[in-house]
C-alpha cells in the first residue's frame, strides 16, 4: 500500500517533489542542492577523443590510488571517462578478422553486459573470444580468481593472493596471458596507465593491446564493423539505423545520466543531498520510460530492437535484484510499480536468447553486495527477490 502510494506520487512528478521537500524541508532549506562541478561530460557519447586523451593524469592517478573510493569531495559519484578509444574498421589498424579479438567482461557489470548482448545478437562469437572475470571486485580490481576469506568470512588485505575455489560458475580465465587481475591487461597495453581498470575491455590479440574500453563505442563497432564478414542474417541486424539515430542519441543522453549512471550516483553517494539529487531524477526518468512504453509498445525507440533497448535493459534487469536494496533506489520496484517496463523487460529476457543467456544473476548479486563494503559491510547477499525476473 505504502509503495503503491509512493509510486502514484512518483508518476505524477509534481506531488513527488512536494513529498520530498515536505519530508526534507530542513535539509533542503539549509543546504541548497549543489550545482554540478563535474569536469566530466555527463554522457560518454558527448566525450570526444581529444578530451579523453587530455584527461589530467592527476585525475587518473587519484582514481588508481584507492580503487574502492568512488565518491568525490561533495559526496557525489563522478564517473571518469574511458581512455582507450580506438576502433575496429575495415582497412584500419584493427580490422574485422575471425578470432582476432577478446572481450574481457564481468557478467555483473551493466556496461560490459551491453557488449555481451550485442556480440551474441550479431553472431560475433567466432570473431570475438570471451573472458569472464570472477564477480568479486576487491582493492586490486577485477580478477579471474576468488578472493581469500578470513575465518570470520571477511576479506583480509592481500597483495594479490587468490583464494580457493568458491563454487561460483561461469568464470572464463584469461585465455591469452592467464593474468590474475584485469589491471595487468591495462599495464600491458600502457605501462604508464593511470586510469581505472574497468570492464569491458576489447583486446586485439594480434597487436596485443586494448582497442577500446568504452561500452557505448564497443557496441557500435559490433553493430556495424563486422557486417562485411557476416551472414546476411546477422549483417542485416541494425541496432542503430539511420532513421532512428537522432532519437536514439537523444534518449541515450538522459537515460545514461539519470538511469544507467543514475543508479550509481544514488548508490555511491556519501551525503543525503547527493543521494536525493540522484534518486529523484532516476524515478522521474523511470516514469517517463513507463509512459513511452504505453499501449503495449514493444521497444523503447521506434518499432524495432535498437541499442536503446540494450542500454536500458542492462540497468533495468539489475534494478529489483540489486539497485533497489544495495543502491537505495527504493521509491518503487520494476515488478510492482512499472508494469510497462516490466513487460518490456520480460519480453526481451524470455524471447531473445542473447539477453537471457548473457544475464547471470548469481554474478550480478554477488558482485554488488560483496564488493562495496562501504555500502554493505557484512557482504550478505540477499536471497530475494524470487524469482529474479518474473515469467512472461
Ligand atoms: N564507461 C565505461 C564504464 C565501465 C565501468 O565503469 N565498469 C565498471 C564495472 S560495472 C568497472 O569496471 N569498474 C571498476 C573500477 O572503476 O575500478 C563503459 O561504459 O564501458
Coordinates of C-alpha atoms and ligand atoms in Angstrom, one line a residue:
X1 CA 0.0 0.0 0.0
X2 CA 2.8 2.4 1.0
X3 CA 4.8 1.5 -2.1
X4 CA 1.8 2.0 -4.3
X5 CA 1.1 5.4 -2.9
X6 CA 4.7 6.4 -3.3
X7 CA 4.7 5.2 -6.9
X8 CA 1.5 7.0 -7.6
X9 CA 3.2 10.1 -6.4
X10 CA 6.3 9.4 -8.4
X11 CA 4.3 9.0 -11.6
X12 CA 2.9 12.5 -11.0
X13 CA 6.1 14.4 -10.8
X14 CA 4.6 17.4 -9.1
X15 CA 3.4 15.6 -5.9
X16 CA 6.7 13.6 -5.9
X17 CA 8.8 16.7 -5.3
X18 CA 6.2 18.1 -2.8
X19 CA 6.6 14.9 -0.8
X20 CA 10.3 15.2 -0.8
X21 CA 10.5 18.8 0.1
X22 CA 8.0 18.4 2.9
X23 CA 9.9 15.4 4.3
X24 CA 13.3 17.0 4.0
X25 CA 12.5 20.7 4.3
X26 CA 15.1 21.5 7.0
X27 CA 17.9 19.8 4.9
X28 CA 16.8 21.3 1.6
X29 CA 16.4 24.8 3.1
X30 CA 19.7 24.8 5.0
X31 CA 21.7 23.2 2.2
X32 CA 20.5 24.0 -1.3
X33 CA 21.3 21.3 -3.8
X34 CA 24.8 21.8 -5.2
X35 CA 25.5 22.8 -8.7
X36 CA 27.5 20.2 -10.5
X37 CA 31.2 21.0 -10.8
X38 CA 32.0 17.9 -12.7
X39 CA 34.6 18.4 -15.4
X40 CA 33.4 15.2 -16.9
X41 CA 30.7 15.3 -19.6
X42 CA 27.6 13.6 -18.4
X43 CA 27.3 11.2 -21.4
X44 CA 30.1 9.1 -22.8
X45 CA 28.6 9.9 -26.2
X46 CA 29.5 13.5 -25.7
X47 CA 33.1 12.9 -24.8
X48 CA 35.3 13.5 -27.8
X49 CA 38.5 11.5 -28.0
X50 CA 40.6 14.7 -27.5
X51 CA 39.1 15.5 -24.2
X52 CA 39.6 11.9 -23.2
X53 CA 43.2 11.8 -24.2
X54 CA 43.8 15.0 -22.3
X55 CA 42.3 13.7 -19.1
X56 CA 44.7 15.0 -16.5
X57 CA 47.0 12.4 -15.2
X58 CA 46.3 13.5 -11.6
X59 CA 42.7 12.6 -12.1
X60 CA 43.7 9.2 -13.3
X61 CA 46.3 8.8 -10.5
X62 CA 43.7 9.7 -8.0
X63 CA 41.3 7.1 -9.3
X64 CA 44.0 4.5 -9.2
X65 CA 45.2 5.3 -5.6
X66 CA 42.2 3.8 -4.0
X67 CA 40.1 1.6 -6.2
X68 CA 37.2 1.3 -3.8
X69 CA 36.8 5.1 -3.3
X70 CA 34.2 6.4 -5.8
X71 CA 32.6 9.5 -4.3
X72 CA 34.2 12.9 -4.8
X73 CA 34.5 15.5 -2.1
X74 CA 30.9 16.8 -2.3
X75 CA 29.6 13.2 -1.8
X76 CA 28.5 12.7 -5.4
X77 CA 29.8 10.0 -7.7
X78 CA 31.6 11.2 -10.9
X79 CA 32.4 8.5 -13.5
X80 CA 35.7 9.0 -15.2
X81 CA 35.8 8.9 -19.0
X82 CA 37.2 5.8 -20.7
X83 CA 40.8 6.1 -22.0
X84 CA 41.2 3.6 -24.9
X85 CA 39.1 4.9 -27.8
X86 CA 40.4 3.1 -31.0
X87 CA 38.1 1.4 -33.5
X88 CA 37.7 -1.8 -35.3
X89 CA 37.2 -0.9 -39.0
X90 CA 37.8 -2.4 -42.4
X91 CA 41.3 -1.3 -43.7
X92 CA 42.1 0.2 -40.3
X93 CA 44.7 -0.6 -37.6
X94 CA 42.2 -3.1 -36.1
X95 CA 40.4 -4.8 -39.0
X96 CA 37.4 -7.2 -38.5
X97 CA 39.1 -10.7 -38.6
X98 CA 38.0 -14.0 -37.2
X99 CA 39.5 -14.9 -33.8
X100 CA 41.4 -11.6 -33.7
X101 CA 39.8 -10.1 -30.6
X102 CA 39.0 -10.9 -27.0
X103 CA 36.3 -9.3 -25.0
X104 CA 37.0 -9.1 -21.3
X105 CA 33.9 -8.7 -19.2
X106 CA 32.2 -9.2 -16.0
X107 CA 28.7 -10.7 -16.0
X108 CA 27.9 -8.4 -13.2
X109 CA 28.7 -5.1 -14.9
X110 CA 25.9 -3.4 -16.8
X111 CA 28.3 -1.7 -19.2
X112 CA 30.0 -4.9 -20.1
X113 CA 26.6 -6.6 -20.4
X114 CA 25.8 -4.3 -23.3
X115 CA 28.8 -5.7 -25.2
X116 CA 27.9 -9.3 -24.3
X117 CA 24.4 -8.9 -25.7
X118 CA 25.4 -7.2 -28.9
X119 CA 28.2 -9.7 -29.5
X120 CA 25.7 -12.5 -29.4
X121 CA 22.9 -10.7 -31.2
X122 CA 25.2 -10.0 -34.1
X123 CA 26.6 -13.6 -34.2
X124 CA 30.2 -12.4 -33.5
X125 CA 31.3 -15.3 -31.3
X126 CA 33.8 -16.6 -33.9
X127 CA 35.4 -13.1 -34.2
X128 CA 35.5 -12.2 -30.6
X129 CA 36.6 -14.6 -27.9
X130 CA 35.3 -14.2 -24.4
X131 CA 36.9 -13.9 -21.0
X132 CA 34.7 -13.6 -17.8
X133 CA 36.1 -12.4 -14.5
X134 CA 35.1 -13.6 -11.1
X135 CA 32.3 -11.4 -9.7
X136 CA 34.2 -10.2 -6.6
X137 CA 36.0 -6.9 -7.1
X138 CA 38.5 -6.2 -4.3
X139 CA 41.0 -3.5 -3.7
X140 CA 43.1 -4.6 -6.7
X141 CA 40.1 -4.5 -9.0
X142 CA 38.6 -7.3 -11.2
X143 CA 40.3 -10.7 -11.1
X144 CA 39.6 -14.2 -12.5
X145 CA 40.2 -15.8 -9.2
X146 CA 38.2 -15.9 -5.9
X147 CA 39.5 -13.7 -3.1
X148 CA 41.0 -15.0 0.2
X149 CA 38.5 -15.0 3.0
X150 CA 39.3 -14.8 6.7
X151 CA 37.9 -17.3 9.2
X152 CA 35.2 -14.9 10.0
X153 CA 34.2 -14.5 6.4
X154 CA 36.0 -11.2 6.0
X155 CA 38.4 -10.3 3.2
X156 CA 41.9 -9.6 4.6
X157 CA 44.0 -7.1 2.8
X158 CA 46.1 -9.0 0.3
X159 CA 48.9 -8.3 -2.2
X160 CA 47.1 -10.2 -4.9
X161 CA 47.0 -13.7 -3.4
X162 CA 43.9 -15.7 -4.5
X163 CA 41.6 -17.9 -2.5
X164 CA 40.3 -21.4 -3.0
X165 CA 37.5 -22.2 -5.5
X166 CA 34.3 -20.8 -4.1
X167 CA 31.9 -22.6 -6.4
X168 CA 31.0 -19.6 -8.5
X169 CA 30.4 -20.8 -12.0
X170 CA 30.9 -19.1 -15.3
X171 CA 34.3 -17.6 -14.9
X172 CA 36.4 -17.9 -18.1
X173 CA 40.1 -17.3 -17.3
X174 CA 42.2 -15.0 -19.4
X175 CA 42.9 -17.1 -22.5
X176 CA 45.8 -15.0 -23.7
X177 CA 48.1 -14.3 -20.7
X178 CA 46.5 -16.2 -17.9
X179 CA 46.5 -12.9 -16.0
X180 CA 45.3 -12.7 -12.4
X181 CA 43.9 -9.2 -12.5
X182 CA 42.4 -7.1 -15.2
X183 CA 44.9 -4.3 -14.3
X184 CA 47.6 -6.5 -15.8
X185 CA 46.0 -6.0 -19.3
X186 CA 45.9 -2.3 -18.8
X187 CA 49.6 -2.2 -17.9
X188 CA 50.4 -4.4 -20.8
X189 CA 48.7 -2.0 -23.2
X190 CA 50.2 1.0 -21.5
X191 CA 52.8 0.6 -18.7
X192 CA 52.1 4.2 -17.7
X193 CA 48.4 3.8 -17.4
X194 CA 46.9 5.8 -14.6
X195 CA 43.1 5.4 -15.0
X196 CA 40.7 2.9 -13.6
X197 CA 40.8 -0.8 -14.5
X198 CA 37.3 -1.1 -15.9
X199 CA 35.5 -3.7 -17.9
X200 CA 34.5 -4.1 -20.7
X201 CA 37.9 -4.3 -22.4
X202 CA 38.1 -5.1 -26.1
X203 CA 41.5 -6.5 -26.8
X204 CA 43.4 -7.0 -30.1
X205 CA 45.1 -10.4 -29.8
X206 CA 47.4 -9.7 -32.7
X207 CA 48.6 -6.2 -31.7
X208 CA 48.4 -7.2 -28.0
X209 CA 46.7 -4.0 -26.9
X210 CA 43.4 -2.6 -25.9
X211 CA 41.3 -1.4 -28.8
X212 CA 38.6 0.3 -26.7
X213 CA 37.2 0.2 -23.2
X214 CA 34.1 2.3 -23.7
X215 CA 31.0 0.1 -24.0
X216 CA 28.9 2.7 -25.9
X217 CA 31.6 2.6 -28.6
X218 CA 32.2 -1.1 -28.5
X219 CA 28.5 -1.9 -29.2
X220 CA 28.5 0.5 -32.2
X221 CA 31.6 -1.3 -33.6
X222 CA 29.9 -4.7 -33.1
X223 CA 26.8 -3.4 -34.8
X224 CA 28.4 -2.3 -38.0
X225 CA 32.1 -3.0 -38.4
X226 CA 31.9 -6.8 -39.0
X227 CA 29.0 -6.7 -41.4
X228 CA 31.1 -7.4 -44.5
X229 CA 32.2 -10.7 -42.9
X230 CA 28.8 -11.8 -41.6
X231 CA 25.9 -13.9 -43.0
X232 CA 23.1 -11.7 -44.1
X233 CA 21.0 -13.0 -41.2
X234 CA 23.4 -11.2 -38.8
X235 CA 24.6 -8.4 -41.1
X236 CA 21.0 -7.1 -41.5
X237 CA 20.5 -6.6 -37.8
X238 CA 20.9 -2.9 -37.3
X239 CA 20.7 -1.6 -33.7
X240 CA 21.5 2.0 -34.8
X241 CA 19.6 2.5 -38.0
X242 CA 19.9 5.9 -39.8
X243 CA 16.2 6.6 -39.5
X244 CA 16.4 6.4 -35.7
X245 CA 19.9 7.8 -34.9
X246 CA 18.8 11.1 -33.7
X247 CA 16.1 9.7 -31.5
X248 CA 18.4 7.1 -30.1
X249 CA 21.1 9.7 -29.4
X250 CA 18.7 12.0 -27.6
X251 CA 17.3 9.2 -25.5
X252 CA 20.8 7.8 -24.7
X253 CA 21.7 11.1 -23.2
X254 CA 19.1 11.4 -20.5
X255 CA 18.9 7.6 -19.9
X256 CA 22.6 7.5 -19.4
X257 CA 22.7 10.4 -17.0
X258 CA 19.7 9.6 -14.9
X259 CA 19.2 5.9 -15.2
X260 CA 22.3 3.9 -16.3
X261 CA 24.6 6.2 -14.3
X262 CA 21.8 7.5 -12.0
X263 CA 21.6 4.2 -10.1
X264 CA 25.4 4.5 -9.4
X265 CA 25.1 8.2 -8.4
X266 CA 22.4 7.2 -6.0
X267 CA 24.3 4.2 -4.6
X268 CA 27.7 5.7 -4.3
X269 CA 26.6 9.0 -2.9
X270 CA 28.1 9.7 0.5
X271 CA 25.8 12.6 1.5
X272 CA 22.0 12.7 1.8
X273 CA 21.9 15.7 -0.6
X274 CA 23.9 13.9 -3.3
X275 CA 21.7 10.7 -2.9
X276 CA 18.5 12.7 -3.2
X277 CA 19.8 14.6 -6.2
X278 CA 20.3 11.3 -8.0
X279 CA 17.3 9.2 -6.8
X280 CA 14.6 11.7 -7.7
X281 CA 15.7 12.2 -11.4
X282 CA 16.1 8.4 -11.6
X283 CA 12.5 7.8 -10.8
X284 CA 11.3 10.7 -12.9
X285 CA 13.0 9.0 -15.8
X286 CA 11.5 5.7 -15.0
X287 CA 8.1 7.4 -15.0
X288 CA 9.0 8.8 -18.4
X289 CA 10.1 5.5 -19.8
X290 CA 7.0 3.8 -18.4
X291 CA 4.9 6.3 -20.4
X292 CA 7.0 5.7 -23.6
X293 CA 6.1 2.1 -23.3
X294 CA 2.3 2.7 -23.0
X295 CA -0.2 0.9 -25.3
X296 CA 1.9 -2.3 -25.4
X297 CA 4.8 -0.6 -27.2
X298 CA 7.5 -3.4 -27.5
X299 CA 10.7 -1.3 -28.0
X300 CA 11.9 1.8 -26.5
X301 CA 12.8 3.7 -29.7
X302 CA 10.6 3.2 -32.8
X303 CA 9.2 -0.3 -33.5
X304 CA 12.4 -2.3 -33.7
X305 CA 15.0 -3.6 -31.3
X306 CA 17.8 -0.9 -31.1
X307 CA 20.8 -0.1 -28.9
X308 CA 18.3 1.9 -26.8
X309 CA 16.8 -1.3 -25.6
X310 CA 20.2 -2.9 -25.0
X311 CA 21.4 0.1 -23.0
X312 CA 18.3 0.3 -20.9
X313 CA 17.9 -3.5 -20.4
X314 CA 21.2 -3.9 -18.6
X315 CA 20.2 -1.4 -15.9
X316 CA 16.6 -2.5 -15.5
X317 CA 17.4 -6.2 -15.2
X318 CA 19.6 -5.4 -12.2
X319 CA 17.1 -3.0 -10.7
X320 CA 14.9 -5.2 -8.4
X321 CA 17.6 -7.8 -7.6
X322 CA 20.3 -5.2 -6.7
X323 CA 19.7 -1.5 -7.1
X324 CA 16.5 -1.3 -5.0
X325 CA 18.3 -2.6 -1.9
X326 CA 22.0 -2.0 -2.4
X327 CA 21.8 1.4 -4.1
X328 CA 18.8 2.6 -2.2
X329 CA 16.8 3.2 -5.3
X330 CA 13.6 2.2 -3.4
X331 CA 10.9 4.6 -4.4
X332 CA 9.4 1.7 -6.3
X333 CA 10.3 -1.6 -8.0
X334 CA 10.0 -2.5 -11.6
X335 CA 7.8 -5.6 -10.9
X336 CA 5.4 -3.8 -8.6
X337 CA 5.2 -0.3 -9.9
X338 CA 6.2 -0.2 -13.5
X339 CA 4.0 -2.7 -15.4
X340 CA 5.1 -1.5 -18.9
X341 CA 8.8 -1.6 -18.1
X342 CA 8.3 -5.0 -16.5
X343 CA 6.5 -6.3 -19.6
X344 CA 9.2 -4.8 -21.9
X345 CA 11.9 -6.4 -19.7
X346 CA 10.4 -9.8 -19.6
X347 CA 9.8 -9.8 -23.3
X348 CA 13.5 -9.1 -24.0
X349 CA 14.7 -11.6 -21.4
X350 CA 12.4 -14.5 -22.3
X351 CA 12.1 -14.1 -26.1
X352 CA 15.7 -13.1 -27.0
X353 CA 18.4 -15.7 -26.2
X354 CA 21.1 -13.0 -26.4
X355 CA 19.5 -11.2 -23.5
X356 CA 18.7 -14.2 -21.3
X357 CA 21.9 -16.2 -21.9
X358 CA 24.2 -13.2 -21.1
X359 CA 22.3 -12.5 -17.8
X360 CA 23.9 -14.2 -14.8
X361 CA 22.0 -13.2 -11.6
X362 CA 24.5 -15.0 -9.4
X363 CA 27.4 -12.9 -10.6
X364 CA 25.3 -9.8 -10.6
X365 CA 24.1 -10.2 -7.0
X366 CA 27.5 -11.5 -5.6
X367 CA 29.4 -8.7 -7.2
X368 CA 27.5 -5.7 -5.9
X369 CA 26.7 -7.0 -2.4
X370 CA 30.1 -8.3 -1.8
X371 CA 32.4 -5.7 -3.5
X372 CA 31.2 -2.5 -1.9
X373 CA 32.0 -2.8 1.9
X374 CA 31.4 0.9 2.3
X375 CA 27.7 0.2 1.4
X376 CA 27.3 -3.3 2.7
X377 CA 30.0 -4.1 5.3
X378 CA 28.6 -7.5 6.1
X379 CA 28.7 -8.5 2.5
X380 CA 25.5 -10.5 3.0
X381 CA 23.8 -11.2 -0.4
X382 CA 20.0 -11.0 -0.1
X383 CA 18.1 -14.1 -1.1
X384 CA 15.4 -12.3 -3.0
X385 CA 13.7 -11.1 -5.0
X386 CA 12.3 -14.5 -6.0
X387 CA 12.2 -15.1 -8.9
X388 CA 15.0 -12.8 -10.0
X389 CA 12.8 -12.0 -13.1
X390 CA 9.1 -12.8 -13.4
X391 CA 7.9 -15.3 -16.0
X392 CA 6.2 -14.0 -19.2
Ligands
LIG1 N1 32.4 4.0 -19.4 C1 32.7 2.7 -19.1 C2 32.3 2.3 -17.7 C3 32.7 0.9 -17.4 C4 32.7 0.7 -15.8 O1 32.7 1.6 -15.0 N2 32.8 -0.6 -15.4 C5 32.9 -0.9 -14.0 C6 32.1 -2.2 -13.7 S1 30.4 -2.0 -13.8 C7 34.3 -1.2 -13.6 O2 35.0 -2.0 -14.2 N3 34.7 -0.6 -12.5 C8 36.0 -0.8 -12.0 C9 36.6 0.4 -11.4 O3 36.0 1.5 -11.6 O4 37.6 0.3 -10.7 C10 31.9 1.9 -20.1 O5 30.7 2.1 -20.3 O6 32.4 1.0 -20.7

